[in-house]
PDB file of C-alpha atoms in Angstrom:
ATOM      1  CA  GLN I   6     -41.470  39.389  39.515  1.00  0.00           C
ATOM      2  CA  LYS I   7     -44.848  40.348  38.579  1.00  0.00           C
ATOM      3  CA  GLU I   8     -46.334  43.664  40.111  1.00  0.00           C
ATOM      4  CA  VAL I   9     -49.154  41.897  41.592  1.00  0.00           C
ATOM      5  CA  GLU I  10     -49.267  38.346  42.820  1.00  0.00           C
ATOM      6  CA  GLN I  11     -51.998  36.537  43.715  1.00  0.00           C
ATOM      7  CA  ASP I  12     -52.488  32.819  44.568  1.00  0.00           C
ATOM      8  CA  PRO I  13     -54.901  31.214  41.496  1.00  0.00           C
ATOM      9  CA  GLY I  14     -56.612  28.691  44.051  1.00  0.00           C
ATOM     10  CA  PRO I  15     -59.018  27.124  43.556  1.00  0.00           C
ATOM     11  CA  LEU I  16     -59.980  27.881  47.096  1.00  0.00           C
ATOM     12  CA  SER I  17     -62.807  25.465  48.120  1.00  0.00           C
ATOM     13  CA  VAL I  18     -64.880  26.201  51.430  1.00  0.00           C
ATOM     14  CA  PRO I  19     -68.342  25.009  52.834  1.00  0.00           C
ATOM     15  CA  GLU I  20     -71.158  27.527  52.801  1.00  0.00           C
ATOM     16  CA  GLY I  21     -70.973  29.561  55.634  1.00  0.00           C
ATOM     17  CA  ALA I  22     -67.127  29.889  56.145  1.00  0.00           C
ATOM     18  CA  ILE I  23     -65.220  32.993  56.406  1.00  0.00           C
ATOM     19  CA  VAL I  24     -63.325  33.269  53.275  1.00  0.00           C
ATOM     20  CA  SER I  25     -59.622  35.344  53.181  1.00  0.00           C
ATOM     21  CA  LEU I  26     -58.535  36.370  49.496  1.00  0.00           C
ATOM     22  CA  ASN I  27     -55.064  38.186  49.442  1.00  0.00           C
ATOM     23  CA  CYS I  28     -52.714  39.972  47.123  1.00  0.00           C
ATOM     24  CA  THR I  29     -49.069  41.280  47.453  1.00  0.00           C
ATOM     25  CA  TYR I  30     -47.850  43.853  45.241  1.00  0.00           C
ATOM     26  CA  SER I  31     -43.971  45.440  44.611  1.00  0.00           C
ATOM     27  CA  ASN I  32     -44.766  48.846  43.649  1.00  0.00           C
ATOM     28  CA  SER I  33     -45.459  51.341  46.585  1.00  0.00           C
ATOM     29  CA  ALA I  34     -46.771  54.036  44.342  1.00  0.00           C
ATOM     30  CA  PHE I  35     -49.882  52.191  44.270  1.00  0.00           C
ATOM     31  CA  GLN I  36     -52.575  54.306  46.136  1.00  0.00           C
ATOM     32  CA  TYR I  37     -56.122  52.689  44.690  1.00  0.00           C
ATOM     33  CA  PHE I  38     -56.831  48.951  45.639  1.00  0.00           C
ATOM     34  CA  MET I  39     -59.900  47.370  44.200  1.00  0.00           C
ATOM     35  CA  TRP I  40     -61.433  43.981  44.228  1.00  0.00           C
ATOM     36  CA  TYR I  41     -63.519  42.694  41.341  1.00  0.00           C
ATOM     37  CA  ARG I  42     -65.421  39.863  40.942  1.00  0.00           C
ATOM     38  CA  GLN I  43     -65.739  37.869  37.547  1.00  0.00           C
ATOM     39  CA  TYR I  44     -68.251  34.776  36.984  1.00  0.00           C
ATOM     40  CA  SER I  45     -67.160  32.489  34.238  1.00  0.00           C
ATOM     41  CA  ARG I  46     -67.672  34.240  30.585  1.00  0.00           C
ATOM     42  CA  LYS I  47     -68.626  37.467  32.011  1.00  0.00           C
ATOM     43  CA  GLY I  48     -66.692  40.952  32.857  1.00  0.00           C
ATOM     44  CA  PRO I  49     -65.573  41.848  35.791  1.00  0.00           C
ATOM     45  CA  GLU I  50     -67.728  43.599  38.347  1.00  0.00           C
ATOM     46  CA  LEU I  51     -66.275  46.180  41.220  1.00  0.00           C
ATOM     47  CA  LEU I  52     -66.990  44.904  44.864  1.00  0.00           C
ATOM     48  CA  MET I  53     -64.924  47.092  47.055  1.00  0.00           C
ATOM     49  CA  TYR I  54     -62.390  49.904  46.665  1.00  0.00           C
ATOM     50  CA  THR I  55     -60.123  51.493  49.307  1.00  0.00           C
ATOM     51  CA  TYR I  56     -57.901  54.451  49.269  1.00  0.00           C
ATOM     52  CA  SER I  57     -54.336  54.134  50.376  1.00  0.00           C
ATOM     53  CA  SER I  58     -54.455  52.139  53.890  1.00  0.00           C
ATOM     54  CA  GLY I  59     -57.038  51.174  56.120  1.00  0.00           C
ATOM     55  CA  ASN I  60     -60.269  48.877  56.241  1.00  0.00           C
ATOM     56  CA  LYS I  61     -63.571  49.273  54.576  1.00  0.00           C
ATOM     57  CA  GLU I  62     -66.801  47.243  55.116  1.00  0.00           C
ATOM     58  CA  ASP I  63     -69.689  46.433  53.005  1.00  0.00           C
ATOM     59  CA  GLY I  64     -72.292  44.112  53.945  1.00  0.00           C
ATOM     60  CA  ARG I  65     -70.482  40.517  54.098  1.00  0.00           C
ATOM     61  CA  PHE I  66     -67.313  41.893  52.467  1.00  0.00           C
ATOM     62  CA  THR I  67     -64.324  43.797  54.140  1.00  0.00           C
ATOM     63  CA  ALA I  68     -61.494  45.173  52.383  1.00  0.00           C
ATOM     64  CA  GLN I  69     -57.973  45.566  54.070  1.00  0.00           C
ATOM     65  CA  VAL I  70     -54.887  47.469  52.842  1.00  0.00           C
ATOM     66  CA  ASP I  71     -51.657  47.411  54.484  1.00  0.00           C
ATOM     67  CA  LYS I  72     -49.108  49.580  52.466  1.00  0.00           C
ATOM     68  CA  SER I  73     -46.121  48.879  54.932  1.00  0.00           C
ATOM     69  CA  SER I  74     -46.444  45.190  54.053  1.00  0.00           C
ATOM     70  CA  LYS I  75     -47.693  45.848  50.628  1.00  0.00           C
ATOM     71  CA  TYR I  76     -50.652  43.525  50.991  1.00  0.00           C
ATOM     72  CA  ILE I  77     -54.164  43.700  50.548  1.00  0.00           C
ATOM     73  CA  SER I  78     -57.089  41.325  51.353  1.00  0.00           C
ATOM     74  CA  LEU I  79     -60.646  40.777  50.916  1.00  0.00           C
ATOM     75  CA  PHE I  80     -62.592  38.772  53.564  1.00  0.00           C
ATOM     76  CA  ILE I  81     -66.331  37.435  52.692  1.00  0.00           C
ATOM     77  CA  ARG I  82     -68.171  36.352  55.827  1.00  0.00           C
ATOM     78  CA  ASP I  83     -70.954  33.588  55.781  1.00  0.00           C
ATOM     79  CA  SER I  84     -69.877  32.659  52.357  1.00  0.00           C
ATOM     80  CA  GLN I  85     -72.749  31.724  50.108  1.00  0.00           C
ATOM     81  CA  PRO I  86     -72.586  29.139  46.919  1.00  0.00           C
ATOM     82  CA  SER I  87     -73.315  32.445  44.739  1.00  0.00           C
ATOM     83  CA  ASP I  88     -70.176  33.823  45.846  1.00  0.00           C
ATOM     84  CA  SER I  89     -68.554  31.063  43.760  1.00  0.00           C
ATOM     85  CA  ALA I  90     -66.194  33.215  41.169  1.00  0.00           C
ATOM     86  CA  THR I  91     -62.898  34.483  40.227  1.00  0.00           C
ATOM     87  CA  TYR I  92     -61.593  37.269  42.625  1.00  0.00           C
ATOM     88  CA  LEU I  93     -59.301  39.865  41.292  1.00  0.00           C
ATOM     89  CA  CYS I  94     -57.506  42.301  42.881  1.00  0.00           C
ATOM     90  CA  ALA I  95     -56.454  45.542  41.020  1.00  0.00           C
ATOM     91  CA  MET I  96     -54.436  48.665  41.870  1.00  0.00           C
ATOM     92  CA  ARG I  97     -53.773  51.981  40.173  1.00  0.00           C
ATOM     93  CA  LEU I  98     -51.438  54.962  40.976  1.00  0.00           C
ATOM     94  CA  ASN I  99     -52.716  58.249  42.240  1.00  0.00           C
ATOM     95  CA  THR I 100     -52.537  60.137  39.156  1.00  0.00           C
ATOM     96  CA  GLY I 101     -54.927  61.189  36.283  1.00  0.00           C
ATOM     97  CA  PHE I 102     -53.951  58.251  34.083  1.00  0.00           C
ATOM     98  CA  GLN I 103     -56.589  55.376  35.387  1.00  0.00           C
ATOM     99  CA  LYS I 104     -54.824  52.223  34.169  1.00  0.00           C
ATOM    100  CA  LEU I 105     -55.270  49.306  36.432  1.00  0.00           C
ATOM    101  CA  VAL I 106     -52.945  46.622  37.040  1.00  0.00           C
ATOM    102  CA  PHE I 107     -54.586  43.154  37.788  1.00  0.00           C
ATOM    103  CA  GLY I 108     -53.658  40.051  40.029  1.00  0.00           C
ATOM    104  CA  THR I 109     -53.911  36.690  38.472  1.00  0.00           C
ATOM    105  CA  GLY I 110     -57.311  36.040  40.022  1.00  0.00           C
ATOM    106  CA  THR I 111     -58.313  33.520  42.921  1.00  0.00           C
ATOM    107  CA  ARG I 112     -61.035  31.007  42.106  1.00  0.00           C
ATOM    108  CA  LEU I 113     -63.417  30.313  44.912  1.00  0.00           C
ATOM    109  CA  LEU I 114     -65.665  27.493  45.155  1.00  0.00           C
ATOM    110  CA  VAL I 115     -68.199  27.684  48.081  1.00  0.00           C
ATOM    111  CA  SER I 116     -69.933  24.472  48.315  1.00  0.00           C
ATOM    112  CA  PRO I 117     -73.703  24.091  49.773  1.00  0.00           C
TER     113      PRO I 117
ATOM    114  CA  GLY D   8     -73.822  51.553  37.957  1.00  0.00           C
ATOM    115  CA  ALA D   9     -73.048  52.613  34.435  1.00  0.00           C
ATOM    116  CA  VAL D  10     -73.477  50.420  31.783  1.00  0.00           C
ATOM    117  CA  VAL D  11     -70.890  48.991  29.302  1.00  0.00           C
ATOM    118  CA  SER D  12     -71.853  46.524  26.526  1.00  0.00           C
ATOM    119  CA  GLN D  13     -69.837  44.530  23.850  1.00  0.00           C
ATOM    120  CA  HIS D  14     -70.940  43.220  20.694  1.00  0.00           C
ATOM    121  CA  PRO D  15     -70.533  40.439  19.531  1.00  0.00           C
ATOM    122  CA  SER D  16     -70.268  38.352  22.752  1.00  0.00           C
ATOM    123  CA  ARG D  17     -68.800  35.414  20.715  1.00  0.00           C
ATOM    124  CA  VAL D  18     -67.256  35.122  17.291  1.00  0.00           C
ATOM    125  CA  ILE D  19     -65.405  32.225  15.439  1.00  0.00           C
ATOM    126  CA  CYS D  20     -63.415  33.217  12.432  1.00  0.00           C
ATOM    127  CA  LYS D  21     -61.017  31.658   9.992  1.00  0.00           C
ATOM    128  CA  SER D  22     -57.480  32.292  10.089  1.00  0.00           C
ATOM    129  CA  GLY D  23     -56.460  35.425   8.178  1.00  0.00           C
ATOM    130  CA  THR D  24     -59.634  37.223   8.434  1.00  0.00           C
ATOM    131  CA  SER D  25     -60.493  40.622  10.432  1.00  0.00           C
ATOM    132  CA  VAL D  26     -62.800  40.624  13.304  1.00  0.00           C
ATOM    133  CA  LYS D  27     -64.085  43.985  14.764  1.00  0.00           C
ATOM    134  CA  ILE D  28     -65.500  44.078  18.563  1.00  0.00           C
ATOM    135  CA  GLU D  29     -67.385  47.053  19.831  1.00  0.00           C
ATOM    136  CA  CYS D  30     -67.389  48.697  22.930  1.00  0.00           C
ATOM    137  CA  ARG D  31     -70.306  50.880  23.953  1.00  0.00           C
ATOM    138  CA  SER D  32     -70.883  52.972  27.104  1.00  0.00           C
ATOM    139  CA  LEU D  33     -74.806  53.315  27.236  1.00  0.00           C
ATOM    140  CA  ASP D  34     -75.617  55.718  29.621  1.00  0.00           C
ATOM    141  CA  PHE D  35     -72.649  57.927  30.003  1.00  0.00           C
ATOM    142  CA  GLN D  36     -69.768  59.312  27.856  1.00  0.00           C
ATOM    143  CA  ALA D  37     -66.225  57.814  27.652  1.00  0.00           C
ATOM    144  CA  THR D  38     -63.467  59.866  26.610  1.00  0.00           C
ATOM    145  CA  THR D  39     -61.207  57.094  27.671  1.00  0.00           C
ATOM    146  CA  MET D  40     -61.719  53.034  27.226  1.00  0.00           C
ATOM    147  CA  PHE D  41     -59.717  50.524  27.832  1.00  0.00           C
ATOM    148  CA  TRP D  42     -58.868  47.073  26.054  1.00  0.00           C
ATOM    149  CA  TYR D  43     -57.864  43.707  27.816  1.00  0.00           C
ATOM    150  CA  ARG D  44     -57.168  40.296  26.883  1.00  0.00           C
ATOM    151  CA  GLN D  45     -57.746  37.475  29.014  1.00  0.00           C
ATOM    152  CA  PHE D  46     -56.524  34.010  28.119  1.00  0.00           C
ATOM    153  CA  PRO D  47     -57.947  30.969  30.308  1.00  0.00           C
ATOM    154  CA  LYS D  48     -57.134  31.114  33.975  1.00  0.00           C
ATOM    155  CA  GLN D  49     -55.115  34.257  33.721  1.00  0.00           C
ATOM    156  CA  SER D  50     -55.648  37.771  34.619  1.00  0.00           C
ATOM    157  CA  LEU D  51     -56.662  40.619  32.500  1.00  0.00           C
ATOM    158  CA  MET D  52     -53.552  42.136  30.346  1.00  0.00           C
ATOM    159  CA  LEU D  53     -54.378  45.592  29.431  1.00  0.00           C
ATOM    160  CA  MET D  54     -53.626  46.082  25.600  1.00  0.00           C
ATOM    161  CA  ALA D  55     -54.247  49.647  24.890  1.00  0.00           C
ATOM    162  CA  THR D  56     -55.971  52.721  25.866  1.00  0.00           C
ATOM    163  CA  SER D  57     -58.516  54.135  23.491  1.00  0.00           C
ATOM    164  CA  ASN D  58     -58.733  57.886  23.317  1.00  0.00           C
ATOM    165  CA  GLU D  59     -61.628  59.566  21.944  1.00  0.00           C
ATOM    166  CA  GLY D  60     -60.612  61.873  18.923  1.00  0.00           C
ATOM    167  CA  SER D  61     -56.939  60.805  19.181  1.00  0.00           C
ATOM    168  CA  LYS D  62     -54.480  57.877  18.536  1.00  0.00           C
ATOM    169  CA  ALA D  63     -54.706  55.055  21.121  1.00  0.00           C
ATOM    170  CA  THR D  64     -51.750  54.015  23.137  1.00  0.00           C
ATOM    171  CA  TYR D  65     -50.633  50.704  23.258  1.00  0.00           C
ATOM    172  CA  GLU D  66     -48.893  48.539  25.906  1.00  0.00           C
ATOM    173  CA  GLN D  67     -45.607  47.226  25.388  1.00  0.00           C
ATOM    174  CA  GLY D  68     -45.646  44.232  23.151  1.00  0.00           C
ATOM    175  CA  VAL D  69     -49.051  44.723  21.969  1.00  0.00           C
ATOM    176  CA  GLU D  70     -48.787  45.308  17.930  1.00  0.00           C
ATOM    177  CA  LYS D  71     -50.768  48.441  16.707  1.00  0.00           C
ATOM    178  CA  ASP D  72     -51.017  47.233  13.487  1.00  0.00           C
ATOM    179  CA  LYS D  73     -52.725  43.986  14.347  1.00  0.00           C
ATOM    180  CA  PHE D  74     -54.977  45.534  16.718  1.00  0.00           C
ATOM    181  CA  LEU D  75     -56.441  48.555  15.368  1.00  0.00           C
ATOM    182  CA  ILE D  76     -58.469  50.840  17.791  1.00  0.00           C
ATOM    183  CA  ASN D  77     -60.608  53.567  16.770  1.00  0.00           C
ATOM    184  CA  HIS D  78     -62.356  55.620  19.397  1.00  0.00           C
ATOM    185  CA  ALA D  79     -64.718  58.000  17.076  1.00  0.00           C
ATOM    186  CA  SER D  80     -67.088  59.056  19.568  1.00  0.00           C
ATOM    187  CA  LEU D  81     -67.616  59.443  23.219  1.00  0.00           C
ATOM    188  CA  THR D  82     -69.866  56.404  23.594  1.00  0.00           C
ATOM    189  CA  LEU D  83     -68.128  53.713  21.120  1.00  0.00           C
ATOM    190  CA  SER D  84     -64.511  52.238  20.818  1.00  0.00           C
ATOM    191  CA  THR D  85     -63.704  49.455  18.552  1.00  0.00           C
ATOM    192  CA  LEU D  86     -61.096  46.990  18.092  1.00  0.00           C
ATOM    193  CA  THR D  87     -60.171  45.336  14.856  1.00  0.00           C
ATOM    194  CA  VAL D  88     -58.125  42.232  14.986  1.00  0.00           C
ATOM    195  CA  THR D  89     -56.507  42.110  11.855  1.00  0.00           C
ATOM    196  CA  SER D  90     -55.194  38.992  10.065  1.00  0.00           C
ATOM    197  CA  ALA D  91     -56.084  37.029  12.935  1.00  0.00           C
ATOM    198  CA  HIS D  92     -54.380  33.809  14.011  1.00  0.00           C
ATOM    199  CA  PRO D  93     -55.272  30.936  16.354  1.00  0.00           C
ATOM    200  CA  GLU D  94     -52.998  32.280  18.955  1.00  0.00           C
ATOM    201  CA  ASP D  95     -55.359  35.572  18.963  1.00  0.00           C
ATOM    202  CA  SER D  96     -58.021  33.362  20.422  1.00  0.00           C
ATOM    203  CA  SER D  97     -59.075  34.983  23.533  1.00  0.00           C
ATOM    204  CA  PHE D  98     -61.512  36.820  25.904  1.00  0.00           C
ATOM    205  CA  TYR D  99     -61.362  40.542  25.029  1.00  0.00           C
ATOM    206  CA  ILE D 100     -62.994  42.889  27.312  1.00  0.00           C
ATOM    207  CA  CYS D 101     -63.440  46.903  27.428  1.00  0.00           C
ATOM    208  CA  SER D 102     -63.929  48.873  30.320  1.00  0.00           C
ATOM    209  CA  ALA D 103     -64.477  52.379  30.528  1.00  0.00           C
ATOM    210  CA  PRO D 104     -64.266  55.051  33.738  1.00  0.00           C
ATOM    211  CA  PRO D 105     -67.386  57.454  33.916  1.00  0.00           C
ATOM    212  CA  GLY D 106     -65.308  60.419  34.419  1.00  0.00           C
ATOM    213  CA  GLN D 107     -62.124  61.852  34.807  1.00  0.00           C
ATOM    214  CA  GLY D 108     -60.053  61.008  37.873  1.00  0.00           C
ATOM    215  CA  VAL D 109     -62.903  58.290  39.055  1.00  0.00           C
ATOM    216  CA  TYR D 110     -61.513  55.129  40.327  1.00  0.00           C
ATOM    217  CA  GLU D 111     -63.753  53.041  38.903  1.00  0.00           C
ATOM    218  CA  GLN D 112     -63.938  51.507  35.814  1.00  0.00           C
ATOM    219  CA  PHE D 113     -67.124  49.545  34.560  1.00  0.00           C
ATOM    220  CA  PHE D 114     -66.503  46.640  32.614  1.00  0.00           C
ATOM    221  CA  GLY D 115     -68.427  45.199  29.464  1.00  0.00           C
ATOM    222  CA  PRO D 116     -69.610  41.571  29.181  1.00  0.00           C
ATOM    223  CA  GLY D 117     -66.757  40.654  27.197  1.00  0.00           C
ATOM    224  CA  THR D 118     -66.123  38.849  23.458  1.00  0.00           C
ATOM    225  CA  ARG D 119     -64.917  35.275  23.121  1.00  0.00           C
ATOM    226  CA  LEU D 120     -62.813  35.116  20.003  1.00  0.00           C
ATOM    227  CA  THR D 121     -62.085  31.987  18.290  1.00  0.00           C
ATOM    228  CA  VAL D 122     -59.929  31.848  15.262  1.00  0.00           C
ATOM    229  CA  LEU D 123     -59.919  28.623  13.556  1.00  0.00           C
TER     230      LEU D 123
END
């Protein structure tokens, strides 16, 4: 079993839709949870991060962490064609060593 | 945000040759850098942690004699793929946190290696 599971997609939605992206994980010691966006042939860029459980909102993006279920989500409101990319969840322990464990990434396609 | 660059962005080489990839932190010092490999439609797999002034720490299953890492300064880490083979063809990405204990890692744009 992988430490972090993520549906690879692709997930196709029309412009303006609400998108829900999810990851599950097995290591209950993970404390920091991040979402990265990766365009084709580019390096990942950090979108959101959350420490421990709870919600965090930034513009059209909302990140949720449910540690009891070992489940994290990223919601994108009013999705745009420019949101088309691969979204990677990542997480790490609460220690000084900053190793990240990534999900496989979900490819999102937003059609105009 | 902080900027991490990689060079080259793309390289094609013959089987058996060695290829060096550079990772630079442009506006911050990085005592630690990470090297990842990403195969098509797969996630980033951590290969090794590069530590300035000391030996790199390799993940299980990564051959340290094949993937040589040098972190000679606070802004530069290099990954050398020695005696490259077609199965080494991949997208190599480095990242660096801008400080100790900082959650965020800034990623380079990646280097696409093709071994013929």
